[in-house]
Amino acid sequence: MKKLIAILLLLAGVAGTGFLAVNGDIPGLEIGTDQRALKQKSLRFMECLKFKEFREAAAFHHPTDLKERPDIPKMLEDFFLVPPENLDVREVRVDFIELDSTKMRAKVKVTSTIHILNKKETRDPEAMLYWRRVDGQWFLDLRTTLERGRNVL
């Protein structure tokens, strides 16, 4: 019985350490730091949309994209395909994060619970955020995130 308890405690410790390492919560271990950064950036980006901070949300795009497309904040207003004044974003979840083999591109699937005001309608639209690493920093890829078909959601 003591051996069984010792084995269970050991397995729980290993699983807990693995979980912390993947989330980047153990100093010195670099496992999962990209995933952690992408999750934080994706949630912050979606939070900016939730609180209708479209200019701040635009800053997640590369400066070159912002220079070439100064209308990015306006494009972000249409992200949920609902007029911002009729939109109440209630919850945002990151479903998964995937990096390519070069660790230079990533995609993050997010699901948002939104309530459409005046219609009393609730939806859970999914979106894929595409990121690219430039000079060691992650930026949203404008071409795949905002220039998508309008019939997606």
mmCIF file of C-alpha atoms in Angstrom:
data_model
loop_
_atom_site.group_PDB
_atom_site.id
_atom_site.type_symbol
_atom_site.label_atom_id
_atom_site.label_comp_id
_atom_site.label_asym_id
_atom_site.label_seq_id
_atom_site.Cartn_x
_atom_site.Cartn_y
_atom_site.Cartn_z
ATOM 1 C CA MET A 1 0.000 0.000 0.000
ATOM 2 C CA LYS A 2 2.847 2.394 0.836
ATOM 3 C CA LYS A 3 4.493 1.641 -2.491
ATOM 4 C CA LEU A 4 1.277 2.400 -4.346
ATOM 5 C CA ILE A 5 0.895 5.746 -2.575
ATOM 6 C CA ALA A 6 4.554 6.577 -3.241
ATOM 7 C CA ILE A 7 4.171 5.745 -6.935
ATOM 8 C CA LEU A 8 0.983 7.839 -7.224
ATOM 9 C CA LEU A 9 2.679 10.792 -5.522
ATOM 10 C CA LEU A 10 5.686 10.453 -7.821
ATOM 11 C CA LEU A 11 3.468 10.345 -10.907
ATOM 12 C CA ALA A 12 1.497 13.366 -9.691
ATOM 13 C CA GLY A 13 4.756 15.261 -9.118
ATOM 14 C CA VAL A 14 6.076 14.412 -12.575
ATOM 15 C CA ALA A 15 2.761 15.381 -14.206
ATOM 16 C CA GLY A 16 2.643 18.658 -12.277
ATOM 17 C CA THR A 17 6.230 19.501 -13.176
ATOM 18 C CA GLY A 18 5.539 18.709 -16.823
ATOM 19 C CA PHE A 19 2.470 20.930 -16.804
ATOM 20 C CA LEU A 20 4.391 23.820 -15.244
ATOM 21 C CA ALA A 21 7.263 23.360 -17.709
ATOM 22 C CA VAL A 22 4.969 23.384 -20.737
ATOM 23 C CA ASN A 23 3.314 26.577 -19.475
ATOM 24 C CA GLY A 24 6.730 28.174 -18.948
ATOM 25 C CA ASP A 25 6.278 28.506 -15.184
ATOM 26 C CA ILE A 26 9.628 26.971 -14.229
ATOM 27 C CA PRO A 27 12.548 29.422 -14.513
ATOM 28 C CA GLY A 28 15.330 28.158 -16.736
ATOM 29 C CA LEU A 29 13.151 25.762 -18.722
ATOM 30 C CA GLU A 30 12.247 27.058 -22.175
ATOM 31 C CA ILE A 31 9.634 24.394 -22.945
ATOM 32 C CA GLY A 32 6.403 25.988 -24.120
ATOM 33 C CA THR A 33 7.518 29.623 -23.958
ATOM 34 C CA ASP A 34 6.338 30.287 -27.513
ATOM 35 C CA GLN A 35 2.954 28.746 -26.738
ATOM 36 C CA ARG A 36 2.670 30.781 -23.561
ATOM 37 C CA ALA A 37 3.561 34.033 -25.355
ATOM 38 C CA LEU A 38 1.122 33.273 -28.172
ATOM 39 C CA LYS A 39 -1.661 32.447 -25.731
ATOM 40 C CA GLN A 40 -1.095 35.683 -23.798
ATOM 41 C CA LYS A 41 -0.906 37.780 -26.965
ATOM 42 C CA SER A 42 -4.009 36.125 -28.457
ATOM 43 C CA LEU A 43 -6.036 36.642 -25.285
ATOM 44 C CA ARG A 44 -4.857 40.255 -25.026
ATOM 45 C CA PHE A 45 -5.718 40.881 -28.688
ATOM 46 C CA MET A 46 -9.192 39.449 -28.168
ATOM 47 C CA GLU A 47 -9.575 41.464 -24.957
ATOM 48 C CA CYS A 48 -8.863 44.627 -26.942
ATOM 49 C CA LEU A 49 -11.665 43.653 -29.327
ATOM 50 C CA LYS A 50 -13.939 42.850 -26.382
ATOM 51 C CA PHE A 51 -13.500 46.355 -24.990
ATOM 52 C CA LYS A 52 -13.557 47.939 -28.461
ATOM 53 C CA GLU A 53 -9.960 49.163 -28.306
ATOM 54 C CA PHE A 54 -9.436 48.733 -32.030
ATOM 55 C CA ARG A 55 -6.332 50.927 -32.278
ATOM 56 C CA GLU A 56 -4.642 48.951 -29.513
ATOM 57 C CA ALA A 57 -5.669 45.690 -31.182
ATOM 58 C CA ALA A 58 -4.167 46.950 -34.449
ATOM 59 C CA ALA A 59 -0.793 47.262 -32.690
ATOM 60 C CA PHE A 60 -0.541 43.453 -32.688
ATOM 61 C CA HIS A 61 0.195 43.714 -36.420
ATOM 62 C CA HIS A 62 3.677 44.412 -37.750
ATOM 63 C CA PRO A 63 4.518 48.143 -38.141
ATOM 64 C CA THR A 64 4.943 47.603 -41.878
ATOM 65 C CA ASP A 65 1.373 46.272 -42.122
ATOM 66 C CA LEU A 66 0.114 49.241 -40.106
ATOM 67 C CA LYS A 67 1.928 51.642 -42.405
ATOM 68 C CA GLU A 68 0.631 49.988 -45.575
ATOM 69 C CA ARG A 69 -2.917 49.565 -44.232
ATOM 70 C CA PRO A 70 -3.864 52.436 -41.911
ATOM 71 C CA ASP A 71 -7.449 51.113 -41.991
ATOM 72 C CA ILE A 72 -6.603 48.106 -39.781
ATOM 73 C CA PRO A 73 -8.510 49.499 -36.755
ATOM 74 C CA LYS A 74 -11.609 49.868 -38.935
ATOM 75 C CA MET A 75 -11.108 46.347 -40.293
ATOM 76 C CA LEU A 76 -10.974 45.064 -36.710
ATOM 77 C CA GLU A 77 -14.387 46.563 -35.990
ATOM 78 C CA ASP A 78 -15.772 43.975 -38.409
ATOM 79 C CA PHE A 79 -13.870 41.030 -36.889
ATOM 80 C CA PHE A 80 -17.038 39.414 -35.458
ATOM 81 C CA LEU A 81 -19.144 40.469 -38.470
ATOM 82 C CA VAL A 82 -21.492 42.317 -36.108
ATOM 83 C CA PRO A 83 -21.623 46.101 -35.704
ATOM 84 C CA PRO A 84 -19.530 46.931 -32.599
ATOM 85 C CA GLU A 85 -22.388 48.843 -30.980
ATOM 86 C CA ASN A 86 -24.513 45.661 -31.054
ATOM 87 C CA LEU A 87 -21.812 43.338 -29.770
ATOM 88 C CA ASP A 88 -21.152 42.117 -26.246
ATOM 89 C CA VAL A 89 -18.153 39.769 -26.072
ATOM 90 C CA ARG A 90 -18.618 37.703 -22.953
ATOM 91 C CA GLU A 91 -15.849 35.111 -22.980
ATOM 92 C CA VAL A 92 -12.756 34.233 -24.999
ATOM 93 C CA ARG A 93 -11.037 30.849 -24.933
ATOM 94 C CA VAL A 94 -7.862 29.639 -26.597
ATOM 95 C CA ASP A 95 -8.622 26.177 -27.961
ATOM 96 C CA PHE A 96 -5.210 25.242 -29.334
ATOM 97 C CA ILE A 97 -1.877 26.627 -30.454
ATOM 98 C CA GLU A 98 0.201 25.141 -33.248
ATOM 99 C CA LEU A 99 3.660 26.192 -34.432
ATOM 100 C CA ASP A 100 5.188 25.210 -37.750
ATOM 101 C CA SER A 101 8.458 23.271 -37.901
ATOM 102 C CA THR A 102 10.533 26.463 -38.247
ATOM 103 C CA LYS A 103 8.921 28.068 -35.167
ATOM 104 C CA MET A 104 8.445 31.203 -37.282
ATOM 105 C CA ARG A 105 4.705 30.862 -37.882
ATOM 106 C CA ALA A 106 1.869 29.840 -35.615
ATOM 107 C CA LYS A 107 -1.875 29.558 -35.551
ATOM 108 C CA VAL A 108 -4.084 29.992 -32.522
ATOM 109 C CA LYS A 109 -7.718 28.925 -32.544
ATOM 110 C CA VAL A 110 -9.944 31.035 -30.316
ATOM 111 C CA THR A 111 -13.617 30.663 -29.509
ATOM 112 C CA SER A 112 -15.597 33.628 -28.242
ATOM 113 C CA THR A 113 -18.990 33.702 -26.625
ATOM 114 C CA ILE A 114 -20.743 36.784 -27.951
ATOM 115 C CA HIS A 115 -24.163 38.223 -27.308
ATOM 116 C CA ILE A 116 -25.788 40.253 -30.054
ATOM 117 C CA LEU A 117 -27.685 43.087 -28.457
ATOM 118 C CA ASN A 118 -31.199 43.907 -29.663
ATOM 119 C CA LYS A 119 -31.519 40.381 -31.054
ATOM 120 C CA LYS A 120 -31.081 38.501 -27.777
ATOM 121 C CA GLU A 121 -28.909 36.046 -29.654
ATOM 122 C CA THR A 122 -25.805 34.315 -28.322
ATOM 123 C CA ARG A 123 -23.166 32.749 -30.592
ATOM 124 C CA ASP A 124 -19.836 31.004 -30.143
ATOM 125 C CA PRO A 125 -17.846 32.005 -33.240
ATOM 126 C CA GLU A 126 -14.450 30.434 -33.801
ATOM 127 C CA ALA A 127 -11.530 32.260 -35.341
ATOM 128 C CA MET A 128 -8.027 31.278 -36.313
ATOM 129 C CA LEU A 129 -5.374 33.866 -35.517
ATOM 130 C CA TYR A 130 -2.248 33.480 -37.640
ATOM 131 C CA TRP A 131 1.003 34.787 -36.185
ATOM 132 C CA ARG A 132 4.471 35.242 -37.663
ATOM 133 C CA ARG A 133 7.730 35.845 -35.870
ATOM 134 C CA VAL A 134 9.726 38.851 -37.060
ATOM 135 C CA ASP A 135 12.984 39.761 -35.321
ATOM 136 C CA GLY A 136 12.078 37.542 -32.371
ATOM 137 C CA GLN A 137 8.611 39.059 -31.834
ATOM 138 C CA TRP A 138 5.194 37.638 -32.681
ATOM 139 C CA PHE A 139 2.876 39.701 -34.919
ATOM 140 C CA LEU A 140 -0.545 38.926 -36.317
ATOM 141 C CA ASP A 141 -0.455 38.104 -40.002
ATOM 142 C CA LEU A 142 -2.805 40.618 -41.610
ATOM 143 C CA ARG A 143 -3.362 38.628 -44.784
ATOM 144 C CA THR A 144 -4.754 35.592 -43.023
ATOM 145 C CA THR A 145 -6.419 37.172 -39.984
ATOM 146 C CA LEU A 146 -8.333 40.140 -41.387
ATOM 147 C CA GLU A 147 -8.449 39.613 -45.132
ATOM 148 C CA ARG A 148 -10.535 36.468 -44.824
ATOM 149 C CA GLY A 149 -13.926 35.775 -46.305
ATOM 150 C CA ARG A 150 -16.843 37.561 -44.673
ATOM 151 C CA ASN A 151 -18.942 34.386 -44.515
ATOM 152 C CA VAL A 152 -16.685 32.657 -41.992
ATOM 153 C CA LEU A 153 -18.523 33.401 -38.744
#
